[in-house]
Short mmCIF file of C-alpha atoms in Angstrom, two decimals:
data_model
loop_
_atom_site.label_atom_id
_atom_site.label_comp_id
_atom_site.label_asym_id
_atom_site.label_seq_id
_atom_site.Cartn_x
_atom_site.Cartn_y
_atom_site.Cartn_z
CA MET A 5 -47.04 19.32 -28.14
CA VAL A 6 -49.30 17.67 -25.57
CA LEU A 7 -46.30 16.58 -23.47
CA LYS A 8 -44.87 20.09 -23.63
CA LYS A 9 -48.15 21.57 -22.41
CA ARG A 10 -48.45 19.05 -19.59
CA LEU A 11 -44.87 19.74 -18.50
CA ALA A 12 -45.54 23.49 -18.50
CA VAL A 13 -48.65 22.97 -16.39
CA ARG A 14 -46.76 20.78 -13.89
CA ILE A 15 -43.92 23.27 -13.60
CA SER A 16 -46.45 26.03 -13.03
CA ALA A 17 -48.04 23.94 -10.29
CA VAL A 18 -44.65 23.24 -8.68
CA ARG A 19 -43.85 26.95 -8.61
CA LYS A 20 -46.92 27.57 -6.50
CA ILE A 21 -45.72 25.17 -3.77
CA GLU A 22 -42.51 26.36 -2.14
CA ALA A 23 -41.57 22.98 -0.68
CA ASN A 24 -41.85 21.25 -4.04
CA LEU A 25 -39.95 24.03 -5.79
CA ALA A 26 -37.13 23.69 -3.27
CA LEU A 27 -37.02 19.93 -3.86
CA VAL A 28 -36.90 20.37 -7.64
CA ILE A 29 -34.05 22.89 -7.38
CA ALA A 30 -32.16 20.62 -4.95
CA GLY A 31 -32.64 17.62 -7.26
CA LEU A 32 -31.36 19.53 -10.29
CA LEU A 33 -28.33 20.75 -8.34
CA LEU A 34 -27.47 17.21 -7.30
CA LEU A 35 -27.82 16.01 -10.90
CA LEU A 36 -25.42 18.75 -11.99
CA LEU A 37 -23.04 17.94 -9.12
CA ALA A 38 -22.67 14.29 -10.23
CA PRO A 39 -20.66 14.99 -13.45
CA CYS A 40 -18.83 17.90 -11.77
CA TRP A 41 -17.66 15.57 -9.00
CA ARG A 42 -16.66 12.84 -11.45
CA PHE A 43 -14.70 15.01 -13.84
CA VAL A 44 -13.48 17.89 -11.65
CA VAL A 45 -13.47 17.04 -7.95
CA ALA A 46 -12.47 13.33 -8.10
CA PRO A 47 -9.33 13.91 -10.23
CA SER A 48 -8.21 16.61 -7.79
CA LEU A 49 -8.55 14.12 -4.93
CA LYS A 50 -6.54 11.40 -6.70
CA VAL A 51 -3.22 12.19 -5.05
CA VAL A 52 -0.44 10.41 -3.17
CA PRO A 53 -1.60 10.12 0.46
CA THR A 54 0.00 11.80 3.45
CA ASP A 55 -0.83 8.99 5.90
CA PHE A 56 1.69 6.25 5.06
CA ASP A 57 2.25 3.90 7.99
CA LEU A 58 3.68 0.76 6.43
CA PHE A 59 6.06 -1.90 7.75
CA TYR A 60 7.42 -4.68 5.55
CA LYS A 61 9.98 -7.46 5.95
CA TYR A 62 12.35 -8.93 3.36
CA PRO A 63 14.15 -12.12 4.44
CA GLY A 64 17.29 -13.14 2.59
CA THR A 65 20.99 -13.95 2.82
CA LEU A 66 24.11 -11.82 3.12
CA THR A 67 27.29 -13.45 1.81
CA ARG A 68 30.53 -11.77 2.83
CA TYR A 69 33.74 -12.25 0.86
CA ALA A 70 35.82 -9.55 2.57
CA ASN A 71 35.49 -7.46 5.73
CA PRO A 72 36.59 -3.85 6.19
CA PRO A 73 40.21 -3.38 7.30
CA GLY A 74 40.54 -4.03 11.02
CA ASP A 75 37.76 -6.64 11.11
CA PRO A 76 38.50 -10.39 11.14
CA VAL A 77 39.70 -11.72 7.79
CA ILE A 78 37.07 -13.77 5.95
CA GLY A 79 39.53 -16.23 4.44
CA PRO A 80 39.10 -18.35 1.31
CA SER A 81 35.51 -19.42 2.09
CA PRO A 82 32.77 -16.77 2.12
CA VAL A 83 30.54 -16.35 5.16
CA GLU A 84 26.77 -16.69 4.69
CA ILE A 85 24.48 -14.89 7.14
CA PRO A 86 20.68 -15.30 7.13
CA ILE A 87 19.20 -11.80 7.34
CA VAL A 88 15.94 -9.91 7.33
CA MET A 89 15.61 -6.41 5.98
CA GLU A 90 12.96 -4.33 7.74
CA ARG A 91 11.52 -1.26 6.05
CA PHE A 92 9.30 1.25 7.81
CA LEU A 93 7.54 4.02 5.85
CA LEU A 94 5.97 6.74 7.96
CA SER A 95 4.36 9.96 6.70
CA LYS A 96 5.31 13.32 8.17
CA PRO A 97 2.02 15.26 7.94
CA HIS A 98 3.49 18.39 9.55
CA LEU A 99 6.04 18.58 6.72
CA SER A 100 3.64 17.62 3.93
CA THR A 101 1.74 20.17 1.82
CA PRO A 102 -1.23 19.98 -0.57
CA GLY A 103 1.27 19.32 -3.37
CA THR A 104 3.94 17.27 -1.56
CA SER A 105 3.84 14.13 0.58
CA VAL A 106 6.84 13.80 2.90
CA VAL A 107 7.74 10.29 4.04
CA ASP A 108 10.41 9.04 6.43
CA ILE A 109 11.92 5.70 5.38
CA GLU A 110 13.87 3.63 7.91
CA THR A 111 15.72 0.56 6.63
CA THR A 112 17.43 -1.92 8.95
CA ILE A 113 19.25 -5.13 8.04
CA LEU A 114 19.35 -7.62 10.91
CA GLU A 115 20.81 -11.06 11.49
CA SER A 116 17.88 -13.46 11.47
CA SER A 117 19.18 -15.55 14.36
CA GLY A 118 20.41 -13.09 16.97
CA GLY A 119 18.77 -9.92 15.72
CA GLU A 120 22.09 -8.05 15.56
CA THR A 121 21.89 -4.90 13.46
CA LEU A 122 24.25 -5.18 10.50
CA TYR A 123 23.26 -2.00 8.70
CA GLU A 124 20.72 0.77 9.06
CA TYR A 125 19.94 4.05 7.42
CA GLU A 126 17.16 6.61 7.33
CA GLU A 127 16.11 9.10 4.69
CA LEU A 128 13.42 11.73 4.33
CA ILE A 129 11.81 11.87 0.90
CA SER A 130 9.36 14.25 -0.76
CA ILE A 131 6.85 13.03 -3.33
CA ASP A 132 4.84 15.03 -5.84
CA ARG A 133 1.27 14.16 -4.84
CA LYS A 134 -0.08 14.51 -8.40
CA THR A 135 2.52 12.34 -10.15
CA GLY A 136 4.02 10.15 -7.41
CA GLU A 137 7.51 11.16 -8.54
CA LEU A 138 10.26 12.05 -6.09
CA THR A 139 11.18 15.71 -5.75
CA LYS A 140 13.69 15.46 -2.91
CA VAL A 141 15.66 12.84 -0.97
CA ASP A 142 17.21 14.25 2.21
CA SER A 143 19.10 17.32 0.92
CA ASN A 144 19.09 16.18 -2.71
CA ASN A 145 16.64 18.53 -4.44
CA GLY A 146 17.44 16.98 -7.82
CA ALA A 147 15.91 13.61 -6.93
CA ASN A 148 13.66 12.04 -9.52
CA GLY A 149 12.06 8.73 -10.39
CA TYR A 150 9.77 6.63 -8.21
CA LEU A 151 10.35 4.88 -4.90
CA VAL A 152 7.36 4.58 -2.53
CA VAL A 153 4.76 4.44 -5.32
CA PHE A 154 4.78 4.14 -9.09
CA PRO A 155 2.82 6.59 -11.29
CA PHE A 156 -0.97 6.51 -11.35
CA ASN A 157 -2.20 4.44 -14.30
CA THR A 158 1.27 2.93 -14.58
CA PRO A 159 2.09 2.43 -18.28
CA GLU A 160 3.49 -0.78 -19.75
CA LYS A 161 6.88 0.78 -20.43
CA SER A 162 10.14 1.54 -18.62
CA ILE A 163 9.79 3.54 -15.39
CA PRO A 164 12.63 5.44 -13.65
CA VAL A 165 13.17 3.98 -10.17
CA TRP A 166 15.24 5.65 -7.46
CA PHE A 167 18.14 3.43 -6.38
CA GLU A 168 19.17 4.66 -2.95
CA PRO A 169 22.84 3.50 -2.81
CA THR A 170 23.64 5.54 -5.93
CA GLY A 171 21.65 8.69 -5.23
CA ASN A 172 20.16 8.42 -8.71
CA SER A 173 17.33 6.81 -10.68
CA PHE A 174 17.52 4.12 -13.36
CA LYS A 175 14.97 2.65 -15.76
CA ALA A 176 13.07 -0.44 -14.63
CA THR A 177 11.85 -2.42 -17.63
CA PHE A 178 8.26 -3.62 -17.95
CA THR A 179 8.25 -7.42 -17.94
CA GLU A 180 4.72 -8.75 -17.60
CA SER A 181 1.07 -8.29 -16.75
CA THR A 182 -0.02 -10.88 -14.20
CA VAL A 183 -2.24 -11.48 -11.16
CA LYS A 184 -1.38 -11.80 -7.46
CA SER A 185 -4.14 -12.88 -5.07
CA GLU A 186 -6.72 -11.97 -7.75
CA LEU A 187 -5.24 -8.47 -8.02
CA PRO A 188 -4.03 -7.46 -11.52
CA VAL A 189 -0.42 -6.26 -11.36
CA PHE A 190 2.39 -5.18 -13.67
CA GLY A 191 5.90 -6.56 -13.32
CA PHE A 192 9.05 -4.44 -13.69
CA LYS A 193 12.71 -5.39 -13.48
CA LEU A 194 15.55 -3.09 -12.44
CA GLU A 195 18.96 -4.40 -13.50
CA LEU A 196 22.25 -2.54 -12.97
CA SER A 197 25.88 -3.43 -13.59
CA THR A 198 29.00 -1.91 -11.98
CA ILE A 199 27.22 1.29 -10.96
CA PRO A 200 29.25 3.62 -8.71
CA VAL A 201 27.82 3.82 -5.18
CA GLU A 202 28.60 5.80 -2.07
CA THR A 203 31.22 4.44 0.33
CA PRO A 204 29.43 1.84 2.50
CA ALA A 205 29.29 2.35 6.24
CA GLY A 206 32.39 0.94 7.92
CA TYR A 207 34.51 0.89 4.78
CA PRO A 208 37.33 3.39 4.11
CA ASP A 209 38.01 5.54 1.05
CA GLU A 210 41.70 4.69 1.27
CA TYR A 211 43.59 1.41 1.65
CA THR A 212 47.23 0.71 2.37
CA GLY A 213 49.08 -1.89 0.34
CA ALA A 214 49.00 -4.24 3.32
CA GLN A 215 45.22 -3.85 3.66
CA LEU A 216 44.76 -4.52 -0.04
CA LYS A 217 46.78 -7.73 0.13
CA GLU A 218 44.62 -8.88 3.02
CA THR A 219 41.29 -7.81 1.47
CA LEU A 220 42.09 -9.24 -1.95
CA SER A 221 43.55 -12.41 -0.40
CA MET A 222 46.67 -11.78 -2.48
CA PRO A 223 49.71 -11.69 -0.15
CA GLU A 224 51.97 -11.84 -3.19
CA LEU A 225 50.51 -8.64 -4.66
CA GLY A 226 53.35 -6.46 -5.92
CA VAL A 227 52.64 -3.31 -3.91
CA GLU A 228 54.40 -1.79 -0.92
CA ASN A 229 52.71 -2.32 2.42
CA GLU A 230 52.79 1.41 3.23
CA GLU A 231 51.68 2.50 -0.23
CA LEU A 232 48.30 4.31 -0.22
CA PHE A 233 45.48 3.59 -2.67
CA GLN A 234 42.28 5.59 -3.20
CA VAL A 235 39.37 3.19 -3.65
CA SER A 236 35.80 3.42 -4.90
CA TYR A 237 32.83 1.12 -4.63
CA LYS A 238 30.50 -0.23 -7.28
CA ALA A 239 27.41 -2.37 -7.31
CA ASN A 240 25.53 -4.87 -9.40
CA ALA A 241 21.84 -4.99 -8.66
CA SER A 242 18.71 -6.75 -9.82
CA ILE A 243 15.19 -6.53 -8.41
CA ASN A 244 11.64 -7.32 -9.55
CA PHE A 245 8.73 -5.05 -8.62
CA PHE A 246 5.04 -5.90 -8.92
CA ILE A 247 2.75 -2.88 -9.11
CA GLU A 248 -1.00 -2.41 -8.87
CA PRO A 249 -1.14 -0.11 -11.92
CA VAL A 250 -4.24 2.01 -11.27
CA MET A 251 -2.94 3.62 -8.06
CA GLY A 252 0.73 2.70 -8.50
CA THR A 253 0.97 0.70 -5.26
CA ILE A 254 4.01 -1.60 -4.92
CA VAL A 255 2.61 -4.94 -3.73
CA ASP A 256 5.59 -7.30 -4.08
CA VAL A 257 9.37 -7.30 -4.46
CA THR A 258 11.10 -10.52 -5.53
CA ASP A 259 14.56 -11.82 -6.40
CA GLY A 260 16.35 -8.78 -5.04
CA GLU A 261 20.13 -9.02 -5.47
CA PHE A 262 22.83 -6.52 -4.53
CA ASP A 263 26.55 -7.12 -5.08
CA LEU A 264 29.08 -4.72 -3.56
CA LEU A 265 32.49 -4.47 -5.23
CA LEU A 266 35.72 -2.78 -4.17
CA ASN A 267 37.42 -1.00 -7.06
CA VAL A 268 41.09 0.06 -6.86
CA GLU A 269 42.90 2.08 -9.51
CA LYS A 270 46.27 3.80 -9.51
CA PRO A 271 46.75 5.33 -12.97
CA GLU A 272 50.38 6.31 -12.44
CA THR A 273 51.29 2.63 -11.94
CA SER A 274 48.54 1.12 -14.15
CA PHE A 275 47.45 -0.85 -11.10
CA ARG A 276 43.81 -1.98 -11.15
CA ALA A 277 41.92 -4.50 -9.05
CA THR A 278 38.31 -5.38 -8.30
CA LYS A 279 37.07 -7.47 -5.40
CA LEU A 280 33.57 -8.76 -4.69
CA ILE A 281 33.00 -7.75 -1.07
CA SER A 282 29.48 -8.99 -0.44
CA GLU A 283 26.29 -10.31 -2.01
CA MET A 284 22.81 -9.82 -0.63
CA ASN A 285 19.59 -11.41 -1.86
CA PHE A 286 16.10 -10.79 -0.54
CA SER A 287 12.38 -10.95 -1.35
CA LYS A 288 9.33 -9.55 0.41
CA GLU A 289 7.97 -12.09 2.88
CA GLN A 290 4.50 -13.49 2.19
CA GLY A 291 2.93 -11.80 5.21
CA SER A 292 4.18 -8.42 3.99
CA VAL A 293 2.89 -9.16 0.49
CA ILE A 294 -0.56 -9.87 1.92
CA LYS A 295 -0.46 -6.55 3.81
CA ALA A 296 0.66 -4.69 0.69
CA ILE A 297 -2.12 -6.22 -1.40
CA ALA A 298 -4.68 -5.24 1.25
CA TYR A 299 -3.30 -1.70 1.17
CA ALA A 300 -3.53 -1.66 -2.64
CA ARG A 301 -7.19 -2.75 -2.46
CA ASP A 302 -7.90 0.04 0.04
CA GLU A 303 -6.39 2.58 -2.35
CA LEU A 304 -8.52 1.20 -5.20
CA ALA A 305 -11.61 1.41 -2.98
CA LYS A 306 -10.89 5.09 -2.27
CA LYS A 307 -10.59 5.72 -6.00
CA SER A 308 -13.87 3.89 -6.73
CA LEU A 309 -15.59 5.90 -4.01
CA GLN A 310 -14.55 9.21 -5.56
CA TYR A 311 -14.93 8.27 -9.23
CA THR A 312 -17.97 5.98 -9.13
CA TYR A 313 -19.98 5.74 -5.95
CA ILE A 314 -20.16 9.40 -4.91
CA PRO A 315 -21.17 10.64 -8.42
CA LEU A 316 -23.64 7.76 -8.72
CA GLY A 317 -25.03 8.61 -5.29
CA PHE A 318 -25.54 12.23 -6.33
CA LEU A 319 -27.23 11.05 -9.54
CA VAL A 320 -29.63 8.65 -7.79
CA LEU A 321 -30.42 11.03 -4.93
CA GLY A 322 -30.90 13.95 -7.31
CA THR A 323 -33.31 11.93 -9.46
CA ILE A 324 -35.36 10.83 -6.44
CA ILE A 325 -35.58 14.35 -5.00
CA LEU A 326 -36.48 15.79 -8.40
CA LEU A 327 -39.28 13.26 -8.89
CA ILE A 328 -40.63 13.94 -5.39
CA GLY A 329 -40.58 17.66 -6.07
CA LEU A 330 -42.40 17.22 -9.38
CA PHE A 331 -45.09 14.81 -8.26
CA ALA A 332 -45.58 14.72 -4.48
CA GLY A 333 -48.78 16.48 -3.39
CA ILE A 334 -49.44 17.95 -6.85
CA THR A 335 -52.59 17.24 -8.84
CA VAL A 336 -52.76 18.50 -12.38
CA LYS A 337 -56.10 18.50 -14.18
CA ASN A 338 -56.05 17.68 -17.87
CA ASN A 339 -57.86 20.22 -20.02
CA SER A 340 -60.06 18.99 -22.82
CA ASP A 341 -57.98 20.84 -25.41
CA ASP A 342 -55.02 18.68 -24.47
CA ASP A 343 -56.62 15.79 -26.33
#
C-alpha cells in the first residue's frame, strides 16, 4: 500500500514537469519497441540478401576418355587435364523485389596451366527471399530446391538441391554435424547415378556408325558407317556440401565428382552401348573456403544485430530514459501517514 501511494505521488509529480513526462513516455515506448522488434520486425528482415558479390575457385582434374566427333581421337589412354572451375555469383538488384532475390551465376572451367577456357555457362536464377528456395532458373519457372543458399535453420534431414546439368533438383542427404574454422556446420551429400542430362556443348545429338566406332574405340562394331544413331547423355555425380545452418550459407564443397556418359540405343535393332566420355573432380580451394566462412560469419552477425543487439539496445535505452524521467529533478516529500 505504501509503495502504491509513493508511486502515485511520483507519477503525479512527473506529470507536472513536461520534460520528465516526455522522457517517461519515450522510455516506455522504447521498452515496448524491444519485444516488437525481436518478434515482429527482426523475422521480417531475415531474408536472402540482394547484394551477392561472391567469387570462388574449385581446382580439380578433368579426365577425357572420348572427344566429340571431329576432334582428335583420345586413343586407349585417357587424357588428364588439371583444371580450375571459377564461379561468380552477382546479384541483380534492378531485377530483385522485396520477395525475390535475382542472382546471375557465371561458371567457367579453365585449364590450370594455360588458362584456356574448356567450358562456360551462365544462368539467371530467382530465389524466394523468405525460404531461400529457387523459383526460377533462366526461363524455367518450375525450378525448385536450393542452390546459392540452403534454408534458414537448415534441418538435419534431406534437402532438395538444384543440379544444373539436369534442370532438376535431387535430395542431398544429411551426413554429419561438424566444425570448420570454429564455425558449426552441417554436412550434406548429393549422389546421383545415370541421370539424364542435357546435350553437352560441342557434342551432337546424332552419331553415324563410323563416329560411334571411333568414339567407342570399337572398329569392329557391327554397324554400317553411314547408319545414323540418336544418342543421349547421362551423368553420375557426387558432391559434399558444408552449410552454416542458421543462415543457410554454403561454406565448403568437397569431393565433387561428375561423370559424363554417352548412351546409344536403337530399339529396332536392339543395339545399345554406353561410353564414359569424361570424369571431373573438384573441391573448393582453401582460400575460397576462408572467404565463404567469413561471409557466413557476416550473415550471422547481421542476424545477431537484428535479433539480439537492437532489441537489447532498445531495452537498455528505454530503461535508462524511463528512470531519468521518473527521478531526475523530482523531489517527493513523504507524508507522515505513509508510515
